[in-house]
Amino acid sequence: GIRYAWRRRRLAPLLAAEVAAQFDKLSAAISRLTHVDAHHHLHIHPLVFPIVCREAVKRQVAWIRVPTGDAREGRLVEWAVFGMLSRVNGRTARRHGLQTADRVHGLSRSGRIDEAYLLDLLPRLRPGWKELFVHPDDDTAHGRQELQAVVSPRVRDRIESLGIALTGYGPARDGRPAGLQGATS
């Protein structure tokens, strides 16, 4: 990422071509793109983010992840960097007409999210659009732990008791992104 800043003039056109090529490849494989995120959040780099926003808008993508840190989850440096970039990138996303979650939870706990974490998190959520960053799967111990957490009956009961509406980035029946329908959390 630091090299991107140092070599901005030379790399910007190359990055733009690469981002466009990745969007093209994904668009060919999926009928409708719903949101943008990137491995290790590389898309939030100040040089890359505006390029990604432009390409997302060209393809009528409605949402982009702008990660935020959570000081309660540890990793103070990560929280500070994500916090700074989230302010800048949030403004950039809005200028492009892209929607963002109010908050992204679980970033610093990736691979360690469990039922206890979710039961603690849910009552602290404030109204608005929130994203939970998890990687559930059946192939790894961490993935199985996160899968068990997100399908936990205790977690589901807590969600229902708090009146939290679960939704996703895909379009709703009326064609609008599901998150624009007033989900509370």
PDB file of C-alpha atoms in Angstrom:
ATOM      1  CA  GLY A   1       0.000   0.000   0.000  1.00  0.00           C
ATOM      2  CA  ILE A   2       2.809   2.433   0.778  1.00  0.00           C
ATOM      3  CA  ARG A   3       4.361   1.780  -2.636  1.00  0.00           C
ATOM      4  CA  TYR A   4       1.035   2.765  -4.224  1.00  0.00           C
ATOM      5  CA  ALA A   5       1.340   6.195  -2.621  1.00  0.00           C
ATOM      6  CA  TRP A   6       5.004   6.617  -3.600  1.00  0.00           C
ATOM      7  CA  ARG A   7       4.396   5.562  -7.196  1.00  0.00           C
ATOM      8  CA  ARG A   8       0.936   7.085  -7.555  1.00  0.00           C
ATOM      9  CA  ARG A   9       1.363   8.611 -11.025  1.00  0.00           C
ATOM     10  CA  ARG A  10       2.768   5.489 -12.589  1.00  0.00           C
ATOM     11  CA  LEU A  11       0.501   3.019 -10.787  1.00  0.00           C
ATOM     12  CA  ALA A  12      -2.873   4.808 -10.996  1.00  0.00           C
ATOM     13  CA  PRO A  13      -3.548   3.855 -14.636  1.00  0.00           C
ATOM     14  CA  LEU A  14      -2.389   0.283 -14.004  1.00  0.00           C
ATOM     15  CA  LEU A  15      -4.611   0.014 -10.928  1.00  0.00           C
ATOM     16  CA  ALA A  16      -7.558   1.418 -12.863  1.00  0.00           C
ATOM     17  CA  ALA A  17      -7.070  -1.180 -15.591  1.00  0.00           C
ATOM     18  CA  GLU A  18      -6.768  -4.005 -13.057  1.00  0.00           C
ATOM     19  CA  VAL A  19      -9.866  -2.925 -11.106  1.00  0.00           C
ATOM     20  CA  ALA A  20     -11.873  -2.653 -14.344  1.00  0.00           C
ATOM     21  CA  ALA A  21     -10.672  -6.104 -15.442  1.00  0.00           C
ATOM     22  CA  GLN A  22     -11.683  -7.647 -12.116  1.00  0.00           C
ATOM     23  CA  PHE A  23     -15.125  -6.040 -12.294  1.00  0.00           C
ATOM     24  CA  ASP A  24     -15.485  -7.276 -15.892  1.00  0.00           C
ATOM     25  CA  LYS A  25     -14.585 -10.830 -14.902  1.00  0.00           C
ATOM     26  CA  LEU A  26     -16.949 -10.828 -11.947  1.00  0.00           C
ATOM     27  CA  SER A  27     -19.759  -9.254 -13.982  1.00  0.00           C
ATOM     28  CA  ALA A  28     -19.408 -12.068 -16.522  1.00  0.00           C
ATOM     29  CA  ALA A  29     -19.786 -14.670 -13.767  1.00  0.00           C
ATOM     30  CA  ILE A  30     -22.591 -13.088 -11.697  1.00  0.00           C
ATOM     31  CA  SER A  31     -25.820 -11.684 -13.069  1.00  0.00           C
ATOM     32  CA  ARG A  32     -26.011  -8.731 -10.658  1.00  0.00           C
ATOM     33  CA  LEU A  33     -23.260  -7.344  -8.462  1.00  0.00           C
ATOM     34  CA  THR A  34     -24.658  -6.208  -5.104  1.00  0.00           C
ATOM     35  CA  HIS A  35     -21.708  -4.824  -3.162  1.00  0.00           C
ATOM     36  CA  VAL A  36     -17.962  -4.323  -3.203  1.00  0.00           C
ATOM     37  CA  ASP A  37     -15.384  -5.510  -0.732  1.00  0.00           C
ATOM     38  CA  ALA A  38     -11.850  -6.790  -1.184  1.00  0.00           C
ATOM     39  CA  HIS A  39      -9.489  -9.324   0.309  1.00  0.00           C
ATOM     40  CA  HIS A  40      -7.680  -7.751   3.266  1.00  0.00           C
ATOM     41  CA  HIS A  41      -9.676  -4.566   2.517  1.00  0.00           C
ATOM     42  CA  LEU A  42      -7.170  -3.442  -0.122  1.00  0.00           C
ATOM     43  CA  HIS A  43      -9.967  -1.466  -1.816  1.00  0.00           C
ATOM     44  CA  ILE A  44      -9.861   1.121   1.020  1.00  0.00           C
ATOM     45  CA  HIS A  45      -6.378   2.332   0.058  1.00  0.00           C
ATOM     46  CA  PRO A  46      -6.701   6.071  -0.714  1.00  0.00           C
ATOM     47  CA  LEU A  47      -5.416   5.597  -4.268  1.00  0.00           C
ATOM     48  CA  VAL A  48      -7.543   2.516  -4.993  1.00  0.00           C
ATOM     49  CA  PHE A  49     -10.852   3.501  -3.366  1.00  0.00           C
ATOM     50  CA  PRO A  50     -11.951   6.218  -5.838  1.00  0.00           C
ATOM     51  CA  ILE A  51     -11.088   3.899  -8.743  1.00  0.00           C
ATOM     52  CA  VAL A  52     -13.203   1.114  -7.224  1.00  0.00           C
ATOM     53  CA  CYS A  53     -16.078   3.548  -6.613  1.00  0.00           C
ATOM     54  CA  ARG A  54     -16.072   4.702 -10.241  1.00  0.00           C
ATOM     55  CA  GLU A  55     -16.099   1.122 -11.527  1.00  0.00           C
ATOM     56  CA  ALA A  56     -18.839   0.122  -9.072  1.00  0.00           C
ATOM     57  CA  VAL A  57     -21.076   2.969 -10.230  1.00  0.00           C
ATOM     58  CA  LYS A  58     -20.536   2.015 -13.887  1.00  0.00           C
ATOM     59  CA  ARG A  59     -21.918  -1.422 -13.023  1.00  0.00           C
ATOM     60  CA  GLN A  60     -24.817  -0.119 -10.923  1.00  0.00           C
ATOM     61  CA  VAL A  61     -23.477  -1.561  -7.680  1.00  0.00           C
ATOM     62  CA  ALA A  62     -25.296   0.032  -4.744  1.00  0.00           C
ATOM     63  CA  TRP A  63     -23.068  -0.807  -1.753  1.00  0.00           C
ATOM     64  CA  ILE A  64     -19.376  -0.696  -0.861  1.00  0.00           C
ATOM     65  CA  ARG A  65     -17.720  -1.824   2.346  1.00  0.00           C
ATOM     66  CA  VAL A  66     -16.021   0.950   4.270  1.00  0.00           C
ATOM     67  CA  PRO A  67     -14.548  -0.906   7.249  1.00  0.00           C
ATOM     68  CA  THR A  68     -14.558   0.745  10.628  1.00  0.00           C
ATOM     69  CA  GLY A  69     -12.599  -0.418  13.622  1.00  0.00           C
ATOM     70  CA  ASP A  70     -13.987  -1.194  17.031  1.00  0.00           C
ATOM     71  CA  ALA A  71     -11.752  -0.255  19.939  1.00  0.00           C
ATOM     72  CA  ARG A  72     -13.608  -2.799  22.111  1.00  0.00           C
ATOM     73  CA  GLU A  73     -12.311  -5.555  19.854  1.00  0.00           C
ATOM     74  CA  GLY A  74      -8.650  -4.657  20.461  1.00  0.00           C
ATOM     75  CA  ARG A  75      -6.023  -3.755  17.882  1.00  0.00           C
ATOM     76  CA  LEU A  76      -5.933  -0.020  18.582  1.00  0.00           C
ATOM     77  CA  VAL A  77      -3.696   0.785  15.585  1.00  0.00           C
ATOM     78  CA  GLU A  78      -6.065  -1.045  13.219  1.00  0.00           C
ATOM     79  CA  TRP A  79      -9.023   0.765  14.780  1.00  0.00           C
ATOM     80  CA  ALA A  80      -7.325   4.152  14.283  1.00  0.00           C
ATOM     81  CA  VAL A  81      -6.355   3.468  10.645  1.00  0.00           C
ATOM     82  CA  PHE A  82      -9.796   2.101   9.736  1.00  0.00           C
ATOM     83  CA  GLY A  83     -11.396   5.048  11.539  1.00  0.00           C
ATOM     84  CA  MET A  84      -9.381   7.618   9.608  1.00  0.00           C
ATOM     85  CA  LEU A  85      -9.895   5.905   6.255  1.00  0.00           C
ATOM     86  CA  SER A  86     -13.596   5.320   6.925  1.00  0.00           C
ATOM     87  CA  ARG A  87     -14.227   9.052   7.221  1.00  0.00           C
ATOM     88  CA  VAL A  88     -12.414   9.858   3.983  1.00  0.00           C
ATOM     89  CA  ASN A  89     -13.757   6.863   2.066  1.00  0.00           C
ATOM     90  CA  GLY A  90     -17.284   7.327   3.393  1.00  0.00           C
ATOM     91  CA  ARG A  91     -17.352  10.811   1.853  1.00  0.00           C
ATOM     92  CA  THR A  92     -15.918   9.450  -1.404  1.00  0.00           C
ATOM     93  CA  ALA A  93     -18.539   6.687  -1.513  1.00  0.00           C
ATOM     94  CA  ARG A  94     -21.387   9.184  -0.914  1.00  0.00           C
ATOM     95  CA  ARG A  95     -20.045  11.479  -3.663  1.00  0.00           C
ATOM     96  CA  HIS A  96     -20.318   8.503  -6.021  1.00  0.00           C
ATOM     97  CA  GLY A  97     -23.822   7.669  -4.789  1.00  0.00           C
ATOM     98  CA  LEU A  98     -22.762   4.436  -3.088  1.00  0.00           C
ATOM     99  CA  GLN A  99     -24.292   3.215   0.164  1.00  0.00           C
ATOM    100  CA  THR A 100     -22.167   2.063   3.102  1.00  0.00           C
ATOM    101  CA  ALA A 101     -22.944   0.318   6.360  1.00  0.00           C
ATOM    102  CA  ASP A 102     -22.957   2.618   9.370  1.00  0.00           C
ATOM    103  CA  ARG A 103     -20.565   0.240  11.071  1.00  0.00           C
ATOM    104  CA  VAL A 104     -18.730  -3.000  10.284  1.00  0.00           C
ATOM    105  CA  HIS A 105     -18.382  -5.321  13.275  1.00  0.00           C
ATOM    106  CA  GLY A 106     -16.078  -8.293  13.671  1.00  0.00           C
ATOM    107  CA  LEU A 107     -13.086  -7.088  11.652  1.00  0.00           C
ATOM    108  CA  SER A 108     -10.597  -7.452  14.479  1.00  0.00           C
ATOM    109  CA  ARG A 109     -12.101 -10.784  15.520  1.00  0.00           C
ATOM    110  CA  SER A 110     -12.010 -12.456  12.120  1.00  0.00           C
ATOM    111  CA  GLY A 111     -11.748 -16.194  12.700  1.00  0.00           C
ATOM    112  CA  ARG A 112     -12.605 -15.780  16.386  1.00  0.00           C
ATOM    113  CA  ILE A 113     -16.273 -14.815  16.314  1.00  0.00           C
ATOM    114  CA  ASP A 114     -18.304 -17.027  18.575  1.00  0.00           C
ATOM    115  CA  GLU A 115     -21.738 -17.103  20.167  1.00  0.00           C
ATOM    116  CA  ALA A 116     -20.594 -15.121  23.235  1.00  0.00           C
ATOM    117  CA  TYR A 117     -19.258 -12.305  21.045  1.00  0.00           C
ATOM    118  CA  LEU A 118     -22.528 -12.049  19.107  1.00  0.00           C
ATOM    119  CA  LEU A 119     -24.664 -12.183  22.264  1.00  0.00           C
ATOM    120  CA  ASP A 120     -22.589  -9.314  23.681  1.00  0.00           C
ATOM    121  CA  LEU A 121     -22.623  -7.309  20.429  1.00  0.00           C
ATOM    122  CA  LEU A 122     -26.321  -7.468  19.553  1.00  0.00           C
ATOM    123  CA  PRO A 123     -27.707  -5.336  22.419  1.00  0.00           C
ATOM    124  CA  ARG A 124     -25.054  -2.673  21.740  1.00  0.00           C
ATOM    125  CA  LEU A 125     -26.149  -2.147  18.125  1.00  0.00           C
ATOM    126  CA  ARG A 126     -27.765   1.192  17.473  1.00  0.00           C
ATOM    127  CA  PRO A 127     -30.400   1.713  14.778  1.00  0.00           C
ATOM    128  CA  GLY A 128     -29.052   1.792  11.251  1.00  0.00           C
ATOM    129  CA  TRP A 129     -27.358  -0.461   8.735  1.00  0.00           C
ATOM    130  CA  LYS A 130     -24.678  -2.682  10.303  1.00  0.00           C
ATOM    131  CA  GLU A 131     -22.472  -5.301   8.684  1.00  0.00           C
ATOM    132  CA  LEU A 132     -21.118  -8.351  10.484  1.00  0.00           C
ATOM    133  CA  PHE A 133     -17.775  -9.510   9.108  1.00  0.00           C
ATOM    134  CA  VAL A 134     -17.627 -13.311   9.379  1.00  0.00           C
ATOM    135  CA  HIS A 135     -16.174 -16.200   7.397  1.00  0.00           C
ATOM    136  CA  PRO A 136     -18.322 -19.227   8.288  1.00  0.00           C
ATOM    137  CA  ASP A 137     -17.408 -22.518   6.631  1.00  0.00           C
ATOM    138  CA  ASP A 138     -17.329 -26.282   7.224  1.00  0.00           C
ATOM    139  CA  ASP A 139     -13.662 -26.737   6.281  1.00  0.00           C
ATOM    140  CA  THR A 140     -11.736 -25.040   9.085  1.00  0.00           C
ATOM    141  CA  ALA A 141     -12.001 -24.933  12.862  1.00  0.00           C
ATOM    142  CA  HIS A 142     -12.370 -21.140  12.837  1.00  0.00           C
ATOM    143  CA  GLY A 143     -14.946 -21.316  10.070  1.00  0.00           C
ATOM    144  CA  ARG A 144     -16.965 -23.949  11.922  1.00  0.00           C
ATOM    145  CA  GLN A 145     -16.880 -21.805  15.077  1.00  0.00           C
ATOM    146  CA  GLU A 146     -18.168 -18.789  13.167  1.00  0.00           C
ATOM    147  CA  LEU A 147     -20.800 -20.901  11.422  1.00  0.00           C
ATOM    148  CA  GLN A 148     -22.043 -22.230  14.752  1.00  0.00           C
ATOM    149  CA  ALA A 149     -22.201 -18.662  16.091  1.00  0.00           C
ATOM    150  CA  VAL A 150     -24.262 -17.228  13.232  1.00  0.00           C
ATOM    151  CA  VAL A 151     -26.767 -20.117  13.258  1.00  0.00           C
ATOM    152  CA  SER A 152     -26.989 -20.370  17.046  1.00  0.00           C
ATOM    153  CA  PRO A 153     -30.563 -20.583  18.367  1.00  0.00           C
ATOM    154  CA  ARG A 154     -29.543 -18.290  21.269  1.00  0.00           C
ATOM    155  CA  VAL A 155     -28.264 -15.698  18.794  1.00  0.00           C
ATOM    156  CA  ARG A 156     -31.432 -15.987  16.687  1.00  0.00           C
ATOM    157  CA  ASP A 157     -33.595 -15.568  19.817  1.00  0.00           C
ATOM    158  CA  ARG A 158     -31.610 -12.482  20.861  1.00  0.00           C
ATOM    159  CA  ILE A 159     -31.983 -10.992  17.357  1.00  0.00           C
ATOM    160  CA  GLU A 160     -35.738 -11.527  17.472  1.00  0.00           C
ATOM    161  CA  SER A 161     -36.105 -10.188  21.029  1.00  0.00           C
ATOM    162  CA  LEU A 162     -34.230  -7.011  20.091  1.00  0.00           C
ATOM    163  CA  GLY A 163     -36.310  -6.498  16.934  1.00  0.00           C
ATOM    164  CA  ILE A 164     -33.285  -6.576  14.660  1.00  0.00           C
ATOM    165  CA  ALA A 165     -34.114  -7.131  10.988  1.00  0.00           C
ATOM    166  CA  LEU A 166     -31.606  -9.294   9.142  1.00  0.00           C
ATOM    167  CA  THR A 167     -31.094  -8.448   5.497  1.00  0.00           C
ATOM    168  CA  GLY A 168     -28.418  -8.558   2.845  1.00  0.00           C
ATOM    169  CA  TYR A 169     -26.986  -6.532   0.010  1.00  0.00           C
ATOM    170  CA  GLY A 170     -29.037  -8.199  -2.719  1.00  0.00           C
ATOM    171  CA  PRO A 171     -31.979  -6.379  -4.261  1.00  0.00           C
ATOM    172  CA  ALA A 172     -35.357  -6.705  -2.592  1.00  0.00           C
ATOM    173  CA  ARG A 173     -38.505  -7.531  -4.507  1.00  0.00           C
ATOM    174  CA  ASP A 174     -38.964  -3.914  -5.568  1.00  0.00           C
ATOM    175  CA  GLY A 175     -35.418  -3.792  -6.971  1.00  0.00           C
ATOM    176  CA  ARG A 176     -33.949  -1.513  -4.297  1.00  0.00           C
ATOM    177  CA  PRO A 177     -31.041  -2.772  -2.225  1.00  0.00           C
ATOM    178  CA  ALA A 178     -32.428  -4.602   0.764  1.00  0.00           C
ATOM    179  CA  GLY A 179     -30.609  -2.290   3.155  1.00  0.00           C
ATOM    180  CA  LEU A 180     -32.550   0.729   1.946  1.00  0.00           C
ATOM    181  CA  GLN A 181     -35.786  -0.726   3.247  1.00  0.00           C
ATOM    182  CA  GLY A 182     -35.335   0.470   6.775  1.00  0.00           C
ATOM    183  CA  ALA A 183     -33.524  -2.390   8.443  1.00  0.00           C
ATOM    184  CA  THR A 184     -32.924  -1.387  12.029  1.00  0.00           C
ATOM    185  CA  SER A 185     -29.614  -3.130  12.495  1.00  0.00           C
TER     186      SER A 185
END
